[in-house]
Coordinates of C-alpha atoms in Angstrom, one line a residue:
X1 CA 81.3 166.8 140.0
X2 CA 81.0 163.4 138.7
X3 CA 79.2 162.8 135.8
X4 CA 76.3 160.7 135.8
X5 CA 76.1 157.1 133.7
X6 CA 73.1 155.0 132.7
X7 CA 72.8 151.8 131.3
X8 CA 70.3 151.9 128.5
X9 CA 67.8 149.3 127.7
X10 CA 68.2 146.7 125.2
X11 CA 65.2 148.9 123.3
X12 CA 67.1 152.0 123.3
X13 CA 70.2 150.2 122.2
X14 CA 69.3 148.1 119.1
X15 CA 69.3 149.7 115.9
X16 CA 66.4 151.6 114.7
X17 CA 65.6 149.7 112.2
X18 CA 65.8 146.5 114.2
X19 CA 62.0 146.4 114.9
X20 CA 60.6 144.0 117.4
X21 CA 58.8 142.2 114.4
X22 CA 61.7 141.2 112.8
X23 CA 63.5 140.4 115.8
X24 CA 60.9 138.1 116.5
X25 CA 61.3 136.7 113.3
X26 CA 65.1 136.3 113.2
X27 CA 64.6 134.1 116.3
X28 CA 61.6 132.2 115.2
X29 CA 63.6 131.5 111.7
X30 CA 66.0 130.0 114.2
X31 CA 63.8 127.6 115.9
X32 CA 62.6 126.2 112.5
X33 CA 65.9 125.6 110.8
X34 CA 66.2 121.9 111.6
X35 CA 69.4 120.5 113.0
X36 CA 70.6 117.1 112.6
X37 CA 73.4 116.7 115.2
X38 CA 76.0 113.8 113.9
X39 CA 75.8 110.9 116.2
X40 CA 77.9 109.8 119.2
X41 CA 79.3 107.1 120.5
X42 CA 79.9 105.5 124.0
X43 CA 83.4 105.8 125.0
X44 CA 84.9 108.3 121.7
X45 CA 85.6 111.3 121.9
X46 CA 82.8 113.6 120.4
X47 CA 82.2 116.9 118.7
X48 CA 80.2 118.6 117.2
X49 CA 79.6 122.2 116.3
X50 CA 77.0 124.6 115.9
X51 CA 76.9 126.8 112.5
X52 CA 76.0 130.3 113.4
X53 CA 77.0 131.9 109.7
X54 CA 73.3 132.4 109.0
X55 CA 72.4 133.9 112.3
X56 CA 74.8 136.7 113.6
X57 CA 72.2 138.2 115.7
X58 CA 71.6 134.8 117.6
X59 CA 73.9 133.8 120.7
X60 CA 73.4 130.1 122.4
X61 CA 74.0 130.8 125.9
X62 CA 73.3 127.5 127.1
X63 CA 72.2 123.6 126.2
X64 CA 69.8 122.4 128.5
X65 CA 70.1 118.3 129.7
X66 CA 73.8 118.0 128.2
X67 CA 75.3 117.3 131.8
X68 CA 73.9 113.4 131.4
X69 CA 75.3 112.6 128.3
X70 CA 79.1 113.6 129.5
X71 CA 79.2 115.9 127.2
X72 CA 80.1 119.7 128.0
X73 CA 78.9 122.9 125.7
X74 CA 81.2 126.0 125.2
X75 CA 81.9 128.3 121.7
X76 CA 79.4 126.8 120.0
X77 CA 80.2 123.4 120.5
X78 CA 79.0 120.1 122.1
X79 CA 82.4 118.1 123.1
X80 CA 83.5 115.3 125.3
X81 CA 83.2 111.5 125.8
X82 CA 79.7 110.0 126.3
X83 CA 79.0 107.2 128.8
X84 CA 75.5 106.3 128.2
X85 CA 74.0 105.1 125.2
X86 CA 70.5 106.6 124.5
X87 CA 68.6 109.3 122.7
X88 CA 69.0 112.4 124.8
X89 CA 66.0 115.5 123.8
X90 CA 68.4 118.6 124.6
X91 CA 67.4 122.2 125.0
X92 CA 69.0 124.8 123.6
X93 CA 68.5 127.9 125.3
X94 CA 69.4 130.8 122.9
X95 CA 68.6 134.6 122.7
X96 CA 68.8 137.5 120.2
X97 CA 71.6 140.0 121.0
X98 CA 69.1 142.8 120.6
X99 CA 66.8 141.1 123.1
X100 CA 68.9 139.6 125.6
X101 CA 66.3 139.4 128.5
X102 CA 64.5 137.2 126.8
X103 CA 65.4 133.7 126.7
X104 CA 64.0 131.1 124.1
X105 CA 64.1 127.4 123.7
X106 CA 64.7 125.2 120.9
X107 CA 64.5 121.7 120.9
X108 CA 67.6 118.8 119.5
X109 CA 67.9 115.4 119.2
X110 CA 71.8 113.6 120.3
X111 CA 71.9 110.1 119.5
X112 CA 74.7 108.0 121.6
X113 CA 75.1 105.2 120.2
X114 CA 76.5 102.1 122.2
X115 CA 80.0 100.3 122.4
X116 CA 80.0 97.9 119.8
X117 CA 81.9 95.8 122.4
X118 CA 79.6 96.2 125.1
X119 CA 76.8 94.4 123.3
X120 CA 79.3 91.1 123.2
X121 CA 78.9 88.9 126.3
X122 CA 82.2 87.4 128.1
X123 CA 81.2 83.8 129.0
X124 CA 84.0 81.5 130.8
X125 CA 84.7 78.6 129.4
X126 CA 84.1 75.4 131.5
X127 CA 87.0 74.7 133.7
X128 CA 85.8 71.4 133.8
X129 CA 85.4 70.6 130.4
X130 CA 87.8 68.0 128.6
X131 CA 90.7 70.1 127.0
X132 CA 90.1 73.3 129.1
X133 CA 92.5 76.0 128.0
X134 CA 92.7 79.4 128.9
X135 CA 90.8 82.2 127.2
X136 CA 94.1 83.8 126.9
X137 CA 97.8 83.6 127.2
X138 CA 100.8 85.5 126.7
X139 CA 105.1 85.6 126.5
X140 CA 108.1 87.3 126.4
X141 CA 111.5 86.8 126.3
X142 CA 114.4 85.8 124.4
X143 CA 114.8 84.6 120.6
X144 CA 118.3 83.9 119.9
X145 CA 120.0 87.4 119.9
X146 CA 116.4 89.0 119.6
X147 CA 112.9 89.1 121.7
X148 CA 110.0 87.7 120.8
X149 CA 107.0 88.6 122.3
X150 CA 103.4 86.5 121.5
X151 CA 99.7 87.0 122.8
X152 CA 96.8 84.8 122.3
X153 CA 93.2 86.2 122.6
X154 CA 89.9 84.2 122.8
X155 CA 87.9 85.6 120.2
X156 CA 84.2 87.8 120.9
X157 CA 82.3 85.2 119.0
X158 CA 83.3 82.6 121.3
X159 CA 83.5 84.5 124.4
X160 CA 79.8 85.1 123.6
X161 CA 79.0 81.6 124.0
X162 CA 81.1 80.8 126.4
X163 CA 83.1 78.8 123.9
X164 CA 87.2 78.0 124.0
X165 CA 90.1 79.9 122.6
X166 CA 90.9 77.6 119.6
X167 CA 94.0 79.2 119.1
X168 CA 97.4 78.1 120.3
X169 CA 101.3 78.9 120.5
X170 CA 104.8 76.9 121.9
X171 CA 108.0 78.8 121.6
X172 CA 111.1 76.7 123.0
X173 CA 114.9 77.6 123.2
X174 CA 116.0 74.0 121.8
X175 CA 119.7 72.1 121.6
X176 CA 122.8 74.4 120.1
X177 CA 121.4 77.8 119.8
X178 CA 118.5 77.0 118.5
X179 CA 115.0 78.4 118.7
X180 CA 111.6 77.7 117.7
X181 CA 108.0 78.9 117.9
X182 CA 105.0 77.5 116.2
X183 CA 101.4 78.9 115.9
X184 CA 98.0 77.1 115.3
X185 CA 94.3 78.1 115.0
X186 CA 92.2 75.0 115.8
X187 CA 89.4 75.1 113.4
X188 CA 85.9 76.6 114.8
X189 CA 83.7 73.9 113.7
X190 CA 85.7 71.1 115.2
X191 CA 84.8 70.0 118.9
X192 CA 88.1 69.1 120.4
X193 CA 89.7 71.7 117.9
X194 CA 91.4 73.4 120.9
X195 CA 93.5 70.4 122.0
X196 CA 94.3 70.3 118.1
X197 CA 96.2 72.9 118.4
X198 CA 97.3 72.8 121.4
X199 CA 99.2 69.3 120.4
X200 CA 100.4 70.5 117.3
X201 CA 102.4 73.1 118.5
X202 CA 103.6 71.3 121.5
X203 CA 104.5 68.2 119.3
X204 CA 106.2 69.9 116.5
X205 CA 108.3 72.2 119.6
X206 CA 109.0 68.7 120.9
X207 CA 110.2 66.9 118.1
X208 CA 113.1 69.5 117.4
X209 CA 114.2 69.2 121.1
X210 CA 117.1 66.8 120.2
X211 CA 120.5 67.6 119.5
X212 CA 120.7 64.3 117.4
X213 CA 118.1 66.1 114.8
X214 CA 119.4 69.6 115.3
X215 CA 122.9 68.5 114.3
X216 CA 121.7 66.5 111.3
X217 CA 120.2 70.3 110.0
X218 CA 122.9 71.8 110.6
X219 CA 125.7 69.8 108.7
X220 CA 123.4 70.8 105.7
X221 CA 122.9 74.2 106.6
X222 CA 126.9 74.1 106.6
X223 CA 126.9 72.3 103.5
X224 CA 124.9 75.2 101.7
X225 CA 126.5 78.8 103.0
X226 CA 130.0 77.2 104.1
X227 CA 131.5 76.2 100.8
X228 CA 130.8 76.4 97.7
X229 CA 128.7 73.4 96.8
X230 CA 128.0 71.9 93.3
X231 CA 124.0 72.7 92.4
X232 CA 123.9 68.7 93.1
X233 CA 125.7 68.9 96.4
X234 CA 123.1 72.1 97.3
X235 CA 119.9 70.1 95.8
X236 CA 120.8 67.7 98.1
X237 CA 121.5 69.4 101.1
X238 CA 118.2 71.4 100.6
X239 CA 115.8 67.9 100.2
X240 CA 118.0 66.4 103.4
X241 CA 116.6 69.3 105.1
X242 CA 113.1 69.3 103.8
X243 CA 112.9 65.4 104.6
X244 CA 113.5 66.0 108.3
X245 CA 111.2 69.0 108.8
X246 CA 108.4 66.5 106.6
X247 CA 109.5 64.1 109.2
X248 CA 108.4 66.3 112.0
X249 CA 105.5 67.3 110.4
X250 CA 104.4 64.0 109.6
X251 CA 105.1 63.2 113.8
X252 CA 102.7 65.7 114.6
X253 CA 99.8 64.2 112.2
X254 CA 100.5 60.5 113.5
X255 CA 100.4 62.2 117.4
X256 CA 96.7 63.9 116.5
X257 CA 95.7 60.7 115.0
X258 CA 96.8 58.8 118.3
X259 CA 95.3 61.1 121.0
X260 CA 91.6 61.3 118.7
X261 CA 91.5 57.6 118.5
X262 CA 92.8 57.3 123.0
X263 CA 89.8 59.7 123.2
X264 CA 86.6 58.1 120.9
X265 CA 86.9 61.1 118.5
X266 CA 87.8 61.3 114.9
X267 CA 91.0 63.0 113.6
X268 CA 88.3 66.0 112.4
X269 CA 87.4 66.7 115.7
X270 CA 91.3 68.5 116.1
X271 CA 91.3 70.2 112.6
X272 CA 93.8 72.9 113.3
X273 CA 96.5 74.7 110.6
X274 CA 100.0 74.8 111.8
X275 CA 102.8 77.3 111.4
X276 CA 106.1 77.0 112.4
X277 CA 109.7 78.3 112.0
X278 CA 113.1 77.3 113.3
X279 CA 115.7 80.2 113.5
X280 CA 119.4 79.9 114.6
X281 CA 121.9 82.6 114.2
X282 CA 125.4 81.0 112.5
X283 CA 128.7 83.7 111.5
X284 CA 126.7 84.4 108.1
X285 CA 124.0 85.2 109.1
X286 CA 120.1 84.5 110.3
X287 CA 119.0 80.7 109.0
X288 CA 115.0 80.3 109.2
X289 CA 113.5 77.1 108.2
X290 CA 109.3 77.5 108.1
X291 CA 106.6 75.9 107.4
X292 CA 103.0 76.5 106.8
X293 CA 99.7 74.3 106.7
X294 CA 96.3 76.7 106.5
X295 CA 95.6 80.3 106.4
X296 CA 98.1 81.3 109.1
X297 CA 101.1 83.4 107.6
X298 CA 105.1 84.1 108.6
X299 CA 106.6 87.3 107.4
X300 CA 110.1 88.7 107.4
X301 CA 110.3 92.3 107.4
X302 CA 114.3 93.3 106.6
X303 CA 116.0 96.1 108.9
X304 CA 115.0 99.2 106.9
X305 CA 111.4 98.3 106.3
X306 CA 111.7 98.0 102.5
X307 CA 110.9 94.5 101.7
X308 CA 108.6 92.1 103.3
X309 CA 108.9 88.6 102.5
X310 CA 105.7 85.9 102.9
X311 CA 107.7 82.6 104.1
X312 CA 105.3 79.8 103.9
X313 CA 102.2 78.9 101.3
X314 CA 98.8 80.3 102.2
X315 CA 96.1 77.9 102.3
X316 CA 93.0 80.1 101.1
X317 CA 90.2 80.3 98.8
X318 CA 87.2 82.1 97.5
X319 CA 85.2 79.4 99.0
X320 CA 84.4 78.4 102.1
X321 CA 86.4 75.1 103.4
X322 CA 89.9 76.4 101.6
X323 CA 91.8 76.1 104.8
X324 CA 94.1 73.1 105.0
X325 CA 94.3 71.4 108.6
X326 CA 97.5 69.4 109.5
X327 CA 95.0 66.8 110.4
X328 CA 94.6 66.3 106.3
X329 CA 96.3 63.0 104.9
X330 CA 96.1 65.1 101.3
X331 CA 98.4 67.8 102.4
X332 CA 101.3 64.7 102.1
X333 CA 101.1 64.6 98.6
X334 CA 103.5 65.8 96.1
X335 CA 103.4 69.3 96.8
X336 CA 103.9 69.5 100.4
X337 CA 107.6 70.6 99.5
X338 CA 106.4 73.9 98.6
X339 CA 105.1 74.4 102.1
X340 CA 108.9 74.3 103.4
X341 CA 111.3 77.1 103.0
X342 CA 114.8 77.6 104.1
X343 CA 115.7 81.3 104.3
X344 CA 118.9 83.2 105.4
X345 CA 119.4 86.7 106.0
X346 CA 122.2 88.9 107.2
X347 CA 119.7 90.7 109.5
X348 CA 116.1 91.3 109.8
X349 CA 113.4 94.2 112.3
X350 CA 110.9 92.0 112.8
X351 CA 110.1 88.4 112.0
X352 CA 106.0 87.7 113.0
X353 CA 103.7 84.9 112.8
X354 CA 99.7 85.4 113.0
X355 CA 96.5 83.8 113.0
X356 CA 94.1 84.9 110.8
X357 CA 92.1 86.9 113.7
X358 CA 94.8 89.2 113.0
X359 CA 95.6 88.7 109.3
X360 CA 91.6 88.9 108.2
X361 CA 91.2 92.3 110.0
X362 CA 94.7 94.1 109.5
X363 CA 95.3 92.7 105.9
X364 CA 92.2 91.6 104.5
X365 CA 93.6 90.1 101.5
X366 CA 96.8 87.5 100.9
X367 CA 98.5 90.4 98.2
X368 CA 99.0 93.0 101.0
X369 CA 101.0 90.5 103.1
X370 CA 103.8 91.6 101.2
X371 CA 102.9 95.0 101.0
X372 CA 105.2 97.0 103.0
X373 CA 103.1 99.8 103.2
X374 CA 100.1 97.7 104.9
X375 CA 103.4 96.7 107.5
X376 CA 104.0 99.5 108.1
X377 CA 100.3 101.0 108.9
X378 CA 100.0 97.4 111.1
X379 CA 103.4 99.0 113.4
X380 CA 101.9 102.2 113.5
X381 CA 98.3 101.1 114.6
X382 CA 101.1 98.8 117.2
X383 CA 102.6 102.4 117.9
X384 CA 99.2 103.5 119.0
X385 CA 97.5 105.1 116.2
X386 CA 94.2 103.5 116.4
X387 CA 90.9 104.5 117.9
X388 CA 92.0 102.4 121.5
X389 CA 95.0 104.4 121.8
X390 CA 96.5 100.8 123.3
X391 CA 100.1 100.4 122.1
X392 CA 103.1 97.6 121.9
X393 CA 106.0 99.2 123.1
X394 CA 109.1 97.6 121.5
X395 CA 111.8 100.1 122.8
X396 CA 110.5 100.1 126.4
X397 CA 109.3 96.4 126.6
X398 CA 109.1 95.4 130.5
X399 CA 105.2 94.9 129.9
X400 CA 105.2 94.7 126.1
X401 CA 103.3 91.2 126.7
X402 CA 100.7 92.6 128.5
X403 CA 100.5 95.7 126.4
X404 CA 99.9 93.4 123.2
X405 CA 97.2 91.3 125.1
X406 CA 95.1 94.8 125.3
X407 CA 96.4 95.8 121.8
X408 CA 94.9 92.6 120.7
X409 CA 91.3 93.0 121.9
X410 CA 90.8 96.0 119.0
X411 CA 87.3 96.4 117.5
X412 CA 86.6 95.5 113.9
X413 CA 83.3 94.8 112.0
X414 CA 82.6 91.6 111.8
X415 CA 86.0 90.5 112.7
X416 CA 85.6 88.5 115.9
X417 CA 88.3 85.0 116.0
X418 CA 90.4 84.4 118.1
X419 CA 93.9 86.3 117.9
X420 CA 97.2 85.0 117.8
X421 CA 100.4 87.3 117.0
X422 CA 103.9 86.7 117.5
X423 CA 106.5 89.1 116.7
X424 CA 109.9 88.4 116.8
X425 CA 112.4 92.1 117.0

């Protein structure tokens, strides 16, 4: 004969000395213990969880109102993505293990906050405006025996007001195996500032598009890593090639000059900085000629990431106005030779040029431009490891332009120029 079973009830089954008084007061303790629930954010992955360690007799079954925030509760824990800001009153719905019938509410507070980036507007520029230019632009390709891959992002602040991408970029395959690529960020307070840059870079691509020019570099460049020249045979060599890239440089101010007085503005009105570098591969290696006017740096990183090298002078200073523009008669004064270097290398990873939309946020300071260790946190954050999850991908590059275009639209406090990064691998 089979035996007989029966369930008892939860008062037969709690302890003896679990009296309905102090069950009663384990749970009320429970509702008073206040709980401050870290806060969310639109779009990031949350959690949070609940501490139990004080209340062993106390099981959350469920959380009442989660389902609108996106969020999803299970094991003591609130997780998932929000997709509404707002301040969402939750119940949780909890009950004591020695009085499971009974089913009690406390009340919480989840604060979601919203996407930084959805609180920035998007305005188009005027297509009809004098000097319209895209709000962005992008390229890939080849770079002598490398790539070189380049995006250019209007920035938030002037998407907000509908303003122009001040920032510009030319790169050119030129006479003899040459190549160059030159960067500019037209200055934000100047009104024509995006043709400034725009004709800088264009101009200076322009100028080195002769193989009459290209040819007088080269006999130098010959000159110095060829033979074995006297110190005054290689001083010499060096200033002949510093007096043609002045040349150019000198070609682009007369050009900005020319176009602001054709169009009734003043040479101010196209304040931009220029950088620039020329890069042909000869037997002995990499030759790089640079030059820099502003707060816009080129870097060479060499092929095991243990030296990073700052190849042009950096315009800045603790005050406001310490850019230089290429619009500036002062910069041709005696010391515009140090804004020219000639550099060559055997082999290098990654050669990149930037405006300071990227430099301000990813480097903050001039000193960690040569930092490798700040390089090499900027290629991981490339890689992917930033709060986006958008990534460059050098190695399988069919889309890496469009893939730095996202990468390039990152979030940072208070950070919000226009972007400009070339990288040359």
């Amino acid at each position: 004969m089979m035996g007989k079973f029966f369930r008892k009830s939860a008062d037969e089954s709690k302890p003896k000395s679990m009296t309905q008084s102090l069950i009663y007061k384990e749970k009320e303790e429970f509702k008073d213990v206040h709980w401050v629930l870290k806060n969310a954010s639109v779009k990031q992955f949350y959690e949070f969880s609940f501490d139990m360690e004080e209340f062993p007799n106390i099981k959350i079954q469920n959380i009442g109102n989660l389902e609108e925030t996106g969020l999803t509760f299970e094991n003591n824990t609130i997780s998932g993505t929000p997709v509404t800001n707002n301040m969402y009153h939750l119940h949780v719905q909890f009950y004591h293990i020695y009085d499971q019938d009974q089913l009690e509410t406390k009340k919480i507070q989840l604060l979601v906050n919203a996407d930084p980036k959805d609180l920035w507007k998007n305005i188009p520029s005027d297509m009809n405006a004098a000097f319209y230019k895209s709000e962005e632009d992008s390229y890939k390709g080849s770079f002598s025996d490398k790539k070189i891959v380049v995006a250019s992002k209007r920035g938030r602040s002037h998407a907000h007001e509908g303003k122009f991408r001040e920032d510009d970029f030319a790169v050119n395959t030129i006479p003899d195996g040459w190549n160059i690529i030159s960067v500019s960020d037209g200055a934000g307070s100047a009104k024509a500032a995006r043709e400034g840059s725009r004709l800088a870079t264009t101009t200076i691509n322009q100028f080195f598009n002769s193989q009459e020019i290209l040819k007088q570099i080269e006999n130098k460049i010959n000159t110095l890593y060829t033979i074995q020249p006297s110190d005054q045979e290689q001083l010499e060599a060096k200033q002949s090639i510093i007096n043609i890239l002045s040349e150019s440089v000198s070609h682009v101010h007369h050009i900005l000059e020319k176009t602001a007085a054709e169009n009734a503005l003043s040479v101010n009105d196209l304040h931009a900085t220029l950088i620039f570098i020329l890069l042909k591969k000869f037997s002995f290696g990499y030759v790089i000629l640079s030059f820099g006017v502003g707060d816009c740096p080129i870097n060479l990183i060499n092929t095991d990431f243990s030296e990073v090298k700052l190849l042009n002078r950096m315009d800045v200073g603790e005050f406001g106005g310490g850019t230089r523009f290429i619009t500036m008669k002062e910069i041709f004064n005696d010391r515009m030779v140090s804004r020219f270097q000639i550099t060559c290398v055997e082999d290098f990873s990654y050669l990149v040029l930037m405006t300071d939309g990227i430099y301000d946020p990813k480097f903050t300071t001039e000193n960690k431009l040569e930092d490798t260790e700040s390089w090499k946190a900027l290629f991981e954050d490339l890689a992917g490891n930033n709060d986006d999850r958008t990534k460059a991908d050098f190695i399988n590059d069919e889309k890496i332009d469009e893939e730095l275009l996202i990468w390039s639209d990152f979030w940072s406090r208070g950070n919000h120029d226009d972007r400009t990064l070339a990288i040359i691998y």
